[in-house]
PDB file of C-alpha atoms in Angstrom:
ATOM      1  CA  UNK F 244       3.583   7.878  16.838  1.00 55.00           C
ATOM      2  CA  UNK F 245       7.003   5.586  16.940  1.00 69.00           C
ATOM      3  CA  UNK F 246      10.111   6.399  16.487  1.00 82.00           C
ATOM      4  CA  UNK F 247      10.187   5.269  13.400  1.00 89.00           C
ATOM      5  CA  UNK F 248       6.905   7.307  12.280  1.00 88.00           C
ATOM      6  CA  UNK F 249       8.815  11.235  11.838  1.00 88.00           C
ATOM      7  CA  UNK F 250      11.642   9.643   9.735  1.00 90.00           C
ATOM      8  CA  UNK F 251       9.005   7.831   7.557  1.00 92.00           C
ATOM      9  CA  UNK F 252       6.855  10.959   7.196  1.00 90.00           C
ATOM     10  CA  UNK F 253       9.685  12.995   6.140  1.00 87.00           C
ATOM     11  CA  UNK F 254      10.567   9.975   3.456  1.00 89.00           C
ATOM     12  CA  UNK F 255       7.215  10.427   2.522  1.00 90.00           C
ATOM     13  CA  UNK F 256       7.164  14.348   2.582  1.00 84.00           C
ATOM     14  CA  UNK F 257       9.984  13.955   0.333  1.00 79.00           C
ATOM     15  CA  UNK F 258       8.848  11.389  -2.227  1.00 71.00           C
ATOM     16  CA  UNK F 259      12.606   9.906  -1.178  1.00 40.00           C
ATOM     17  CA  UNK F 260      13.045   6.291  -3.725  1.00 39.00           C
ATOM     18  CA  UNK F 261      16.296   5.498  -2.693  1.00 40.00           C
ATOM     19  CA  UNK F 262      18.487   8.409  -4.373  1.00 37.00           C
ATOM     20  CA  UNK F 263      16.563   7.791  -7.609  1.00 37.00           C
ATOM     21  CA  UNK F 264      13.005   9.615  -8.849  1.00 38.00           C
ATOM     22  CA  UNK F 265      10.523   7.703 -10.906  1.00 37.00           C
ATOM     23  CA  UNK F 266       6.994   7.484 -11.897  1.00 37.00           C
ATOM     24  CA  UNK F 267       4.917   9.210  -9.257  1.00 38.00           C
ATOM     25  CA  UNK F 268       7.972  10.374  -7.497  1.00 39.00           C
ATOM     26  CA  UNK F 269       6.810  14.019  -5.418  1.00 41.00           C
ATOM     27  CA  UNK F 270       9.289  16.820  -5.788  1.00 39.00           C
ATOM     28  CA  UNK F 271       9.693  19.900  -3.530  1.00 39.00           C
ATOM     29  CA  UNK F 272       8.216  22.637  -5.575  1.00 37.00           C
ATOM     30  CA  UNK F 273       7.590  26.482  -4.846  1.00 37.00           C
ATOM     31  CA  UNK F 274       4.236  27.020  -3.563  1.00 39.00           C
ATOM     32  CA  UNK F 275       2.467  29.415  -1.240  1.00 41.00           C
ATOM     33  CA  UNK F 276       2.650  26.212   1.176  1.00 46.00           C
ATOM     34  CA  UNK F 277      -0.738  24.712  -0.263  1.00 52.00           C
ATOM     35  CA  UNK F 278      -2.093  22.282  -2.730  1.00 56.00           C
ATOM     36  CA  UNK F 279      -5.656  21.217  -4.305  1.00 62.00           C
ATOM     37  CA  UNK F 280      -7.528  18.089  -2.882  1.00 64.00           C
ATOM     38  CA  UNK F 281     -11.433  17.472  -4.066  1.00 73.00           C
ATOM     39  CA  UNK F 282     -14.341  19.364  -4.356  1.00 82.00           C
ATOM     40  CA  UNK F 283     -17.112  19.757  -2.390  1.00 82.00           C
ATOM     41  CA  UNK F 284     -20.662  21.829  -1.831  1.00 86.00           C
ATOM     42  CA  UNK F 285     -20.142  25.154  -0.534  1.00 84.00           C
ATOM     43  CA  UNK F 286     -20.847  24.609   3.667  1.00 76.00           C
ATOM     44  CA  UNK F 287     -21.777  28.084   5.761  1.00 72.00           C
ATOM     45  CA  UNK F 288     -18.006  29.376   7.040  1.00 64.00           C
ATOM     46  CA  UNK F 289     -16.121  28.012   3.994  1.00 69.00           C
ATOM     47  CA  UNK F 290     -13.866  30.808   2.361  1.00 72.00           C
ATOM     48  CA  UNK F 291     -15.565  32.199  -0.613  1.00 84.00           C
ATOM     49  CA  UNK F 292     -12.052  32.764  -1.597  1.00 80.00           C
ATOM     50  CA  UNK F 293     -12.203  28.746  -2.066  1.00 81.00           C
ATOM     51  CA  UNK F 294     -15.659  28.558  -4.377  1.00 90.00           C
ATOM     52  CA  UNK F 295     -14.720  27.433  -7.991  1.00 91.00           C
ATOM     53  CA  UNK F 296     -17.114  29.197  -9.877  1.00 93.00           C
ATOM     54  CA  UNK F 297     -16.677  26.870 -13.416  1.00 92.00           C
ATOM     55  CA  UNK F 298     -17.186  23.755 -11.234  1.00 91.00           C
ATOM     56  CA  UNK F 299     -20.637  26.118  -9.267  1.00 93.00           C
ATOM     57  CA  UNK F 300     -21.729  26.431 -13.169  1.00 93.00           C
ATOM     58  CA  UNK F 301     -21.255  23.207 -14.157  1.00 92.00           C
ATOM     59  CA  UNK F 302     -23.014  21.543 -10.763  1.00 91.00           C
ATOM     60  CA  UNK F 303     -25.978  24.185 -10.424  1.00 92.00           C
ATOM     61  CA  UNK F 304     -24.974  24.839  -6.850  1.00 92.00           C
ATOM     62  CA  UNK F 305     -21.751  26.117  -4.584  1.00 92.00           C
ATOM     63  CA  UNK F 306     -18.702  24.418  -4.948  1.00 91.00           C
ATOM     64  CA  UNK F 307     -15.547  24.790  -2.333  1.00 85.00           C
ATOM     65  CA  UNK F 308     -11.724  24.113  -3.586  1.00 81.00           C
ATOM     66  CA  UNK F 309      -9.874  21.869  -0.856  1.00 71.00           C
ATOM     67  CA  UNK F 310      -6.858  22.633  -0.087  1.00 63.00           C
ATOM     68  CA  UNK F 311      -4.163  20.759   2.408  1.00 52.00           C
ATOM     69  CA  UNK F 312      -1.176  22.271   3.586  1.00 48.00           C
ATOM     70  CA  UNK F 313       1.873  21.179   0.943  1.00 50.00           C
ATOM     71  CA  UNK F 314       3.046  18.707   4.978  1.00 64.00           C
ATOM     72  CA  UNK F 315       0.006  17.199   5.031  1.00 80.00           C
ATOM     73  CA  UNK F 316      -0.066  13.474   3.962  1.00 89.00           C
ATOM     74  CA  UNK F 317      -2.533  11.275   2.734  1.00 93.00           C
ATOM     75  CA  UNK F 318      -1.511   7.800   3.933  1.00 96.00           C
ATOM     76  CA  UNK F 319      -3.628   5.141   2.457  1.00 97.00           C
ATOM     77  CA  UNK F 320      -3.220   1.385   2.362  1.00 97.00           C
ATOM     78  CA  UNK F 321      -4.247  -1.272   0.304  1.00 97.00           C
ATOM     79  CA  UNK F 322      -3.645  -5.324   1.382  1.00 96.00           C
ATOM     80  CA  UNK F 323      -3.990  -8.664  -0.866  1.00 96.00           C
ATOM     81  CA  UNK F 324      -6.428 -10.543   1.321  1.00 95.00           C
ATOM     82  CA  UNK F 325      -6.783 -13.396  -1.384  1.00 93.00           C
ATOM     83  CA  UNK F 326      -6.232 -16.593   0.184  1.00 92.00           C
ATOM     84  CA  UNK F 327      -2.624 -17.023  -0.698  1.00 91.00           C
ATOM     85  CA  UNK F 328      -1.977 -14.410   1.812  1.00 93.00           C
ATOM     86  CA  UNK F 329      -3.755 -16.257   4.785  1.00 93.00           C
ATOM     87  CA  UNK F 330      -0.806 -19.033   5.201  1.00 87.00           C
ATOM     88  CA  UNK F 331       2.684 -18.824   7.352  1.00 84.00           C
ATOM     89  CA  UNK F 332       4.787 -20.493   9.506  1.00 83.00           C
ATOM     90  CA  UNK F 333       3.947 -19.075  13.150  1.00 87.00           C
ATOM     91  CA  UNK F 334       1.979 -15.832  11.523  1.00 91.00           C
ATOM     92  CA  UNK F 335       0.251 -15.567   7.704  1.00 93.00           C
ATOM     93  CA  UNK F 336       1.245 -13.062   4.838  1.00 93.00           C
ATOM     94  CA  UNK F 337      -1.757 -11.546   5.624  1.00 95.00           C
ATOM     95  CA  UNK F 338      -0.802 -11.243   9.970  1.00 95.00           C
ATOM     96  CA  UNK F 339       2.402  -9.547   8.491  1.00 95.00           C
ATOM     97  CA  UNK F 340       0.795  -6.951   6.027  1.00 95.00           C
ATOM     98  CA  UNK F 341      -1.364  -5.532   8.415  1.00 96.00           C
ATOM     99  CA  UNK F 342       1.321  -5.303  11.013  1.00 95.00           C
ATOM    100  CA  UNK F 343       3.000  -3.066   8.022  1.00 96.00           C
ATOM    101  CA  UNK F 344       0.102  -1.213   7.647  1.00 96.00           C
ATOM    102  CA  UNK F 345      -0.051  -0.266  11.395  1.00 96.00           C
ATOM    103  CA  UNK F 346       3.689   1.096  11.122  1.00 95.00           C
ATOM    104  CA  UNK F 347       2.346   2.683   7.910  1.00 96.00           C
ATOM    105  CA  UNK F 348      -0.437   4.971   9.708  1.00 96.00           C
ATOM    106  CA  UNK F 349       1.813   5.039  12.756  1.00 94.00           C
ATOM    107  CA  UNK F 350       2.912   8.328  10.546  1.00 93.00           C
ATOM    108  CA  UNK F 351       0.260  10.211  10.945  1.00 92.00           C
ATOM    109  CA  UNK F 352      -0.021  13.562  12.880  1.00 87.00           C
ATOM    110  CA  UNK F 353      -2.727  15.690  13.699  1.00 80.00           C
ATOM    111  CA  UNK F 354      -3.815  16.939   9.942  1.00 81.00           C
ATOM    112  CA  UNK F 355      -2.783  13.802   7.919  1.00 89.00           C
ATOM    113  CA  UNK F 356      -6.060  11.643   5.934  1.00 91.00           C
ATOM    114  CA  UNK F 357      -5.894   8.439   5.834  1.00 95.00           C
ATOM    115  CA  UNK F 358      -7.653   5.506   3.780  1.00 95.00           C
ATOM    116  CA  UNK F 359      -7.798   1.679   4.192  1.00 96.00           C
ATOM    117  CA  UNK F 360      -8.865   0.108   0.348  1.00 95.00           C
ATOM    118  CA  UNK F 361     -10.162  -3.713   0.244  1.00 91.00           C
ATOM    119  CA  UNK F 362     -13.950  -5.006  -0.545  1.00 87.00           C
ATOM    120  CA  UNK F 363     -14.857  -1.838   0.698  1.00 89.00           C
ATOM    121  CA  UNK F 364     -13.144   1.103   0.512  1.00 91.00           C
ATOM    122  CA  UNK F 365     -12.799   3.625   3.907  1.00 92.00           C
ATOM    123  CA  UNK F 366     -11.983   7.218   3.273  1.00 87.00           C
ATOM    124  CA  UNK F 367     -12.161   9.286   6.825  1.00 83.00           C
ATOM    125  CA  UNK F 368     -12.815  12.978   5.444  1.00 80.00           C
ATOM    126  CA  UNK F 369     -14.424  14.483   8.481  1.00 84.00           C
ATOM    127  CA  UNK F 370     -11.536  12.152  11.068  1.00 89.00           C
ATOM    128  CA  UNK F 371      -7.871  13.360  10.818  1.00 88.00           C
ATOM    129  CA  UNK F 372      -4.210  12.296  12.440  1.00 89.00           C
ATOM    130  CA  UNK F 373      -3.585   9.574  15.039  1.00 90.00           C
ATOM    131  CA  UNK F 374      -7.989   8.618  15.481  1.00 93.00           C
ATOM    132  CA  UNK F 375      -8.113   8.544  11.759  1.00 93.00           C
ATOM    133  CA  UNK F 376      -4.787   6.099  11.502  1.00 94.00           C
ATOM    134  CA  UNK F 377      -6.368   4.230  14.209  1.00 94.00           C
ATOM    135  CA  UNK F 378      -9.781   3.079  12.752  1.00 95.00           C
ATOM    136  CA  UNK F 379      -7.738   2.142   9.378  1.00 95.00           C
ATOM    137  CA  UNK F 380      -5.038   0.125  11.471  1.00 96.00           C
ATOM    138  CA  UNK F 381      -8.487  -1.914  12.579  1.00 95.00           C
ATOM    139  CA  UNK F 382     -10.013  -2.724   9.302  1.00 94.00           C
ATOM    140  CA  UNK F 383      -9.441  -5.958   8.284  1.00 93.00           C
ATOM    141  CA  UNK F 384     -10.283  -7.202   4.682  1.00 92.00           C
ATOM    142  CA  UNK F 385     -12.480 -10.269   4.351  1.00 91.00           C
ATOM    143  CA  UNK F 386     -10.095 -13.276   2.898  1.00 92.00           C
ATOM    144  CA  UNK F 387     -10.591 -14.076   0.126  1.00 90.00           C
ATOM    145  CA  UNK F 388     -10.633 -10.082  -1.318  1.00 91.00           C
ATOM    146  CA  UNK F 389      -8.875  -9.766  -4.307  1.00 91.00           C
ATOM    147  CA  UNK F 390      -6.436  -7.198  -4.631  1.00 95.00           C
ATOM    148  CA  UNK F 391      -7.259  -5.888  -7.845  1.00 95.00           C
ATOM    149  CA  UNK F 392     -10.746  -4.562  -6.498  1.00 93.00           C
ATOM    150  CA  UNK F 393      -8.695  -2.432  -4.184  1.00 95.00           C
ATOM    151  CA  UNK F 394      -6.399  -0.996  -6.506  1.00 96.00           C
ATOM    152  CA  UNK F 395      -9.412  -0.068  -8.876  1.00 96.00           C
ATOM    153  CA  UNK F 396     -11.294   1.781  -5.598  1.00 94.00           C
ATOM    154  CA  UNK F 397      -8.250   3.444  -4.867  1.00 95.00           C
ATOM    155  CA  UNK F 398      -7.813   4.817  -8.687  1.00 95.00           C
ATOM    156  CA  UNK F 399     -11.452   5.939  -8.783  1.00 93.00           C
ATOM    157  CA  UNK F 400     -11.656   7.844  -5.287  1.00 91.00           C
ATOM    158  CA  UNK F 401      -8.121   8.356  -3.751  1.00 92.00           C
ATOM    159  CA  UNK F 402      -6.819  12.084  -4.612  1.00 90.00           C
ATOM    160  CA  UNK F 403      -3.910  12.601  -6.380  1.00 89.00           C
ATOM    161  CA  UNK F 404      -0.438  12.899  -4.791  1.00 89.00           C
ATOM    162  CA  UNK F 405      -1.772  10.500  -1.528  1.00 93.00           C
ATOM    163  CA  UNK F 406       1.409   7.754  -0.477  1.00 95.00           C
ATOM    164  CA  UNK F 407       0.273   4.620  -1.359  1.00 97.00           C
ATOM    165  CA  UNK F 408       1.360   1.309   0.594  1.00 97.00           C
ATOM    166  CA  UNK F 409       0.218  -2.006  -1.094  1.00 97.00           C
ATOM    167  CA  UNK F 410       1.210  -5.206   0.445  1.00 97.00           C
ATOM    168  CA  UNK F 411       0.941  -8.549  -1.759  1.00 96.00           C
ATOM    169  CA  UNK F 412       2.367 -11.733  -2.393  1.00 94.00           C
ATOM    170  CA  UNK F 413       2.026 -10.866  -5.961  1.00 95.00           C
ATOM    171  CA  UNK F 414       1.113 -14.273  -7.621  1.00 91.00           C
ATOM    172  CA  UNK F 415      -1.147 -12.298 -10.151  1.00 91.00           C
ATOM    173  CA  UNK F 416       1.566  -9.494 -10.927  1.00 94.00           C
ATOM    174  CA  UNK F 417       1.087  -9.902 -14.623  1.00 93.00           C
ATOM    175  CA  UNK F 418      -2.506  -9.060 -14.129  1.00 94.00           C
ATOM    176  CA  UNK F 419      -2.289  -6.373 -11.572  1.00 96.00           C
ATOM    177  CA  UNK F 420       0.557  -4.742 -13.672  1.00 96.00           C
ATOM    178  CA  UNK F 421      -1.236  -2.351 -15.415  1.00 97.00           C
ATOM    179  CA  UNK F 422      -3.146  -0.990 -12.569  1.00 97.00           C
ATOM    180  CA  UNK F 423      -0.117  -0.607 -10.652  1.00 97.00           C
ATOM    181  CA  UNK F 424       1.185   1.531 -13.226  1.00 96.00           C
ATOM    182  CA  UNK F 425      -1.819   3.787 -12.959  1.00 96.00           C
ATOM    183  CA  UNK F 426      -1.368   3.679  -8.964  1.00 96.00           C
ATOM    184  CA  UNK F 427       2.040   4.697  -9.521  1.00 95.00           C
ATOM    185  CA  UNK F 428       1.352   7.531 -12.024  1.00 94.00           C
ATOM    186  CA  UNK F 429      -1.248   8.889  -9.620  1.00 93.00           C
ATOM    187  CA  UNK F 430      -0.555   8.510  -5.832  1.00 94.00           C
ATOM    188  CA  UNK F 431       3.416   7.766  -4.406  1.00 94.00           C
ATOM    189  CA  UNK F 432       2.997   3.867  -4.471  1.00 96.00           C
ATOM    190  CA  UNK F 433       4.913   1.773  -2.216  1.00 96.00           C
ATOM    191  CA  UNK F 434       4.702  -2.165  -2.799  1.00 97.00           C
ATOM    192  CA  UNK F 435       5.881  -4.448  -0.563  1.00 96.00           C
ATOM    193  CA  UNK F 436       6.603  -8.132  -1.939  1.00 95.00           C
ATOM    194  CA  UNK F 437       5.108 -10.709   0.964  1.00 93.00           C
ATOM    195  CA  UNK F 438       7.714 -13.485   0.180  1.00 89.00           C
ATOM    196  CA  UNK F 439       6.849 -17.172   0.639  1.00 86.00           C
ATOM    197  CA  UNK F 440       7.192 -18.095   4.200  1.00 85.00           C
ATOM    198  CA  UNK F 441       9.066 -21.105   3.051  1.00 79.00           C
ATOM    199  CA  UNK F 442      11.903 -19.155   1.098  1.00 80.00           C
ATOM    200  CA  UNK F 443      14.452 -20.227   3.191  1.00 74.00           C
ATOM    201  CA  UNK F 444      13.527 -24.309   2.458  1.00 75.00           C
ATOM    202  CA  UNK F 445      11.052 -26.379   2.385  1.00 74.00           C
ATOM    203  CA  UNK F 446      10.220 -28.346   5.352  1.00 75.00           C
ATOM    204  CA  UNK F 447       8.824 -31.396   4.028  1.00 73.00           C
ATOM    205  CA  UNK F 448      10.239 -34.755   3.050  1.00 79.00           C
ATOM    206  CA  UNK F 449       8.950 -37.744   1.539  1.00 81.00           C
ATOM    207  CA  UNK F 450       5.367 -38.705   0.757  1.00 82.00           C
ATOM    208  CA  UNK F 451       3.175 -35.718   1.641  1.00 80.00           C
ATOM    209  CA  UNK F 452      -0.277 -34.016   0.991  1.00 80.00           C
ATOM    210  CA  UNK F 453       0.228 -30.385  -0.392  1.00 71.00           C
ATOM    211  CA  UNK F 454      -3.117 -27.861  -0.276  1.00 74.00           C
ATOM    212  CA  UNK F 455      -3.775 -25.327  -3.083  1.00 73.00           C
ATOM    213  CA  UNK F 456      -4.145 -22.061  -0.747  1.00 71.00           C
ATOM    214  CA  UNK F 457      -6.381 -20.106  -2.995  1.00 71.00           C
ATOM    215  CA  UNK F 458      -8.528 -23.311  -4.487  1.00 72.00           C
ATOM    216  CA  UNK F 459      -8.138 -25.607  -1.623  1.00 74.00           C
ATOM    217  CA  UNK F 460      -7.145 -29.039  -4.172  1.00 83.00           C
ATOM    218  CA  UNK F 461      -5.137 -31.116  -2.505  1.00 85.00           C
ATOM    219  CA  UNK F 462      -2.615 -33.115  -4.587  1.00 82.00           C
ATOM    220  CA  UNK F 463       0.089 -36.296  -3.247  1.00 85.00           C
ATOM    221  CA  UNK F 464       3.707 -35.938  -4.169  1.00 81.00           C
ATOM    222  CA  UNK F 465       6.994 -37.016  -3.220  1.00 80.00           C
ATOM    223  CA  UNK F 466       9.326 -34.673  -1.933  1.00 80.00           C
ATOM    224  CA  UNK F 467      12.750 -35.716  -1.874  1.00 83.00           C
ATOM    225  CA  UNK F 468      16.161 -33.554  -1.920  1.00 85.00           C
ATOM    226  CA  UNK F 469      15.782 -33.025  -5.499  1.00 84.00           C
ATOM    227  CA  UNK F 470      12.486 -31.021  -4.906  1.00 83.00           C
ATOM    228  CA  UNK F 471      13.523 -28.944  -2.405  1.00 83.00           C
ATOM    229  CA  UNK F 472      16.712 -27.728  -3.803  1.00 86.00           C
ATOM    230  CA  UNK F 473      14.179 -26.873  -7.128  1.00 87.00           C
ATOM    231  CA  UNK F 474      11.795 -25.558  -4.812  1.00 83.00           C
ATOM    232  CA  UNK F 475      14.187 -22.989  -3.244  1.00 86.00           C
ATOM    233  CA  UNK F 476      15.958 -22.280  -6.539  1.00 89.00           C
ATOM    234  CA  UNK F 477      11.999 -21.644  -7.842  1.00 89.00           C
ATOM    235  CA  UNK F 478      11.386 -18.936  -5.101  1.00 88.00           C
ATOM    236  CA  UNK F 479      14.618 -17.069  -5.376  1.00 90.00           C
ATOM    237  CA  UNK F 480      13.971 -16.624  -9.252  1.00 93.00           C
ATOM    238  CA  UNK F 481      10.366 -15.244  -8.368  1.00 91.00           C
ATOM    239  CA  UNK F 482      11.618 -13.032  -5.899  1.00 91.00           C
ATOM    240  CA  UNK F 483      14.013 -11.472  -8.170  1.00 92.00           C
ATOM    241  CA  UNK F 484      11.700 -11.115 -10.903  1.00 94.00           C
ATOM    242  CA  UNK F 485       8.552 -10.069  -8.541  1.00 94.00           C
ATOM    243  CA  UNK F 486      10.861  -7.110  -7.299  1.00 91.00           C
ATOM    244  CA  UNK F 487      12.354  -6.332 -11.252  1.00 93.00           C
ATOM    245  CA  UNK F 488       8.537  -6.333 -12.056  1.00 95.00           C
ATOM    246  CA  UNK F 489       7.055  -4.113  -9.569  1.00 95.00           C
ATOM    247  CA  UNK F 490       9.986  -1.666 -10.241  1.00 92.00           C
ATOM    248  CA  UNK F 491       9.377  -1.857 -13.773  1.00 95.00           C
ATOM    249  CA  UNK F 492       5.614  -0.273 -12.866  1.00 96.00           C
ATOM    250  CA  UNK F 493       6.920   2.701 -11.022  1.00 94.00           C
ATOM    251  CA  UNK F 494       6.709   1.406  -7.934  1.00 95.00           C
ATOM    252  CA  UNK F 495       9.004   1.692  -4.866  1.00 95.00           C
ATOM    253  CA  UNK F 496       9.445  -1.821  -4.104  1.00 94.00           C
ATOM    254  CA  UNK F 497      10.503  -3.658  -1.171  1.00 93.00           C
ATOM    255  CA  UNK F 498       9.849  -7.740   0.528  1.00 90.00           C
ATOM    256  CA  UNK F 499       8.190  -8.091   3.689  1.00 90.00           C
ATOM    257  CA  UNK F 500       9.074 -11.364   5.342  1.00 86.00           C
ATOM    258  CA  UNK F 501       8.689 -12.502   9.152  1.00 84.00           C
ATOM    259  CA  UNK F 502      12.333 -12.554  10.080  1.00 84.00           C
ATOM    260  CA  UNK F 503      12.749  -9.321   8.749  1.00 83.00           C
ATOM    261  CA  UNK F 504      10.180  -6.852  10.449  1.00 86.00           C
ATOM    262  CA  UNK F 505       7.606  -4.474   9.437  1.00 90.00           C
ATOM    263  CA  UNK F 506       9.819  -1.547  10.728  1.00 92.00           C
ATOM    264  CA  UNK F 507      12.921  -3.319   8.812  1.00 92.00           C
ATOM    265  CA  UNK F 508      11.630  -3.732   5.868  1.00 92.00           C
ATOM    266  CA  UNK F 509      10.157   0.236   5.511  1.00 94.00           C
ATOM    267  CA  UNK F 510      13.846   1.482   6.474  1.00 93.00           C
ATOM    268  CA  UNK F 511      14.944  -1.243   4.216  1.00 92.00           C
ATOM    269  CA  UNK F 512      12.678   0.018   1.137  1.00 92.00           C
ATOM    270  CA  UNK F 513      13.296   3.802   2.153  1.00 92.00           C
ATOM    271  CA  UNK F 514      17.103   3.239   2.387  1.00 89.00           C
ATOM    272  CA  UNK F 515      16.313   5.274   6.441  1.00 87.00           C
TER     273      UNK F 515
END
């Protein structure tokens, strides 16, 4: 684990948004230190304590409550491998979302789940802590994945309560809106805003050939002064209403850039 991975698991342990608790915020509660996760069929050496006899009726066979420990953590990830994501200056959106990621798991410890979501979704039950955190930091999502196919995975088989981090240069926010919402009523969502890697100006002048990342049309313009002062104008208005719009779903939002860092922009989002 970093140093930065115990201050981010207590952020997470406390549901922390920046002084503020929204949608899907946790909240320290009274317990006797445990919580419900899934059922399962009844295995030789489970508690009987643990068998839910309504879900036994209802299944025809033995079924076994779950239960974590109220500091265990379910980290889980999910990353916009569409192609918009696979361009950069010296590393792509995509390079710098799975760096995030890595920092993500790096706050694991030894009974902590984690879960990578993309084409295909992997959920480690039987793998926990640092091994589990290090076969999800691996997975890499096939470009050209859509994001939305993640999110719906994660809202049919992630539990309830897990922490959430989605990473996305959010050109289809108005469609991915509403299942954000749902992430962020279920789990403790995190989304990270991958900015254009050309927010700080364009680097182009006069007659050039511009490529469509996700449909690969290439088009001929002139870009002149005029352009690029519209151009940068253009991306600050996005950013500001990319960020208003993923608050606006519950999430806790934050922008991922290169100059800024994966570890930045987590203590950045987490006010650490």
């Amino acid at each position: 684990m970093s140093a930065f991975g115990p201050r981010l698991r207590q952020a997470l342990l406390a549901g922390r948004r920046e002084g503020r608790r929204g949608v899907g915020a946790t909240a320290l509660r009274r317990s006797d230190g445990y919580e419900f996760s899934e059922l399962r069929e009844y295995v030789e050496g489970d508690d009987p304590r643990r068998i839910d006899w309504a879900a036994t009726a209802r299944a025809g066979n033995l079924q076994t409550r779950v239960i974590l420990e109220d500091r265990a953590l379910l980290l889980a990830v999910a990353l916009d491998a569409s192609q918009s994501m696979f361009v950069g200056r010296r590393q792509s959106n995509y390079d710098l979302a799975c760096e995030t990621a890595a920092l993500w798991y790096g706050a694991a410890t030894d009974d902590d789940r984690c879960a990578r979501y993309g084409a295909e979704p992997l959920v480690l039950r039987d793998v926990r802590g640092r091994a589990a955190a290090r076969a999800c930091t691996a997975r890499r999502e096939p470009p050209g994945t859509p994001l939305d196919a993640a999110l719906r995975l994660a809202l049919a088989t992630l539990a309830r309560g897990a922490r959430l981090l989605v990473v996305s240069d959010f050109y289809e926010l108005e469609t991915l809106a509403p299942l954000l919402r749902a992430c962020a009523s279920r789990f403790d969502l995190t989304a990270l805003y991958a900015r254009d890697p050309w927010h700080a100006g364009l680097a182009l002048g006069g007659f050039v050939r511009l490529r469509d990342a996700e449909s690969g049309a290439i088009a001929r313009a002139y870009v002149g002064r005029g352009a690029r002062a519209r151009f940068a104008q253009a991306v600050a208005a996005r950013e500001r209403e990319v960020e208003e719009g993923l608050r606006r779903t519950g999430a806790r939002a934050g922008l991922r850039d290169e100059e800024t860092g994966a570890l930045r922009a987590l203590a950045r989002t987490f006010a650490l």
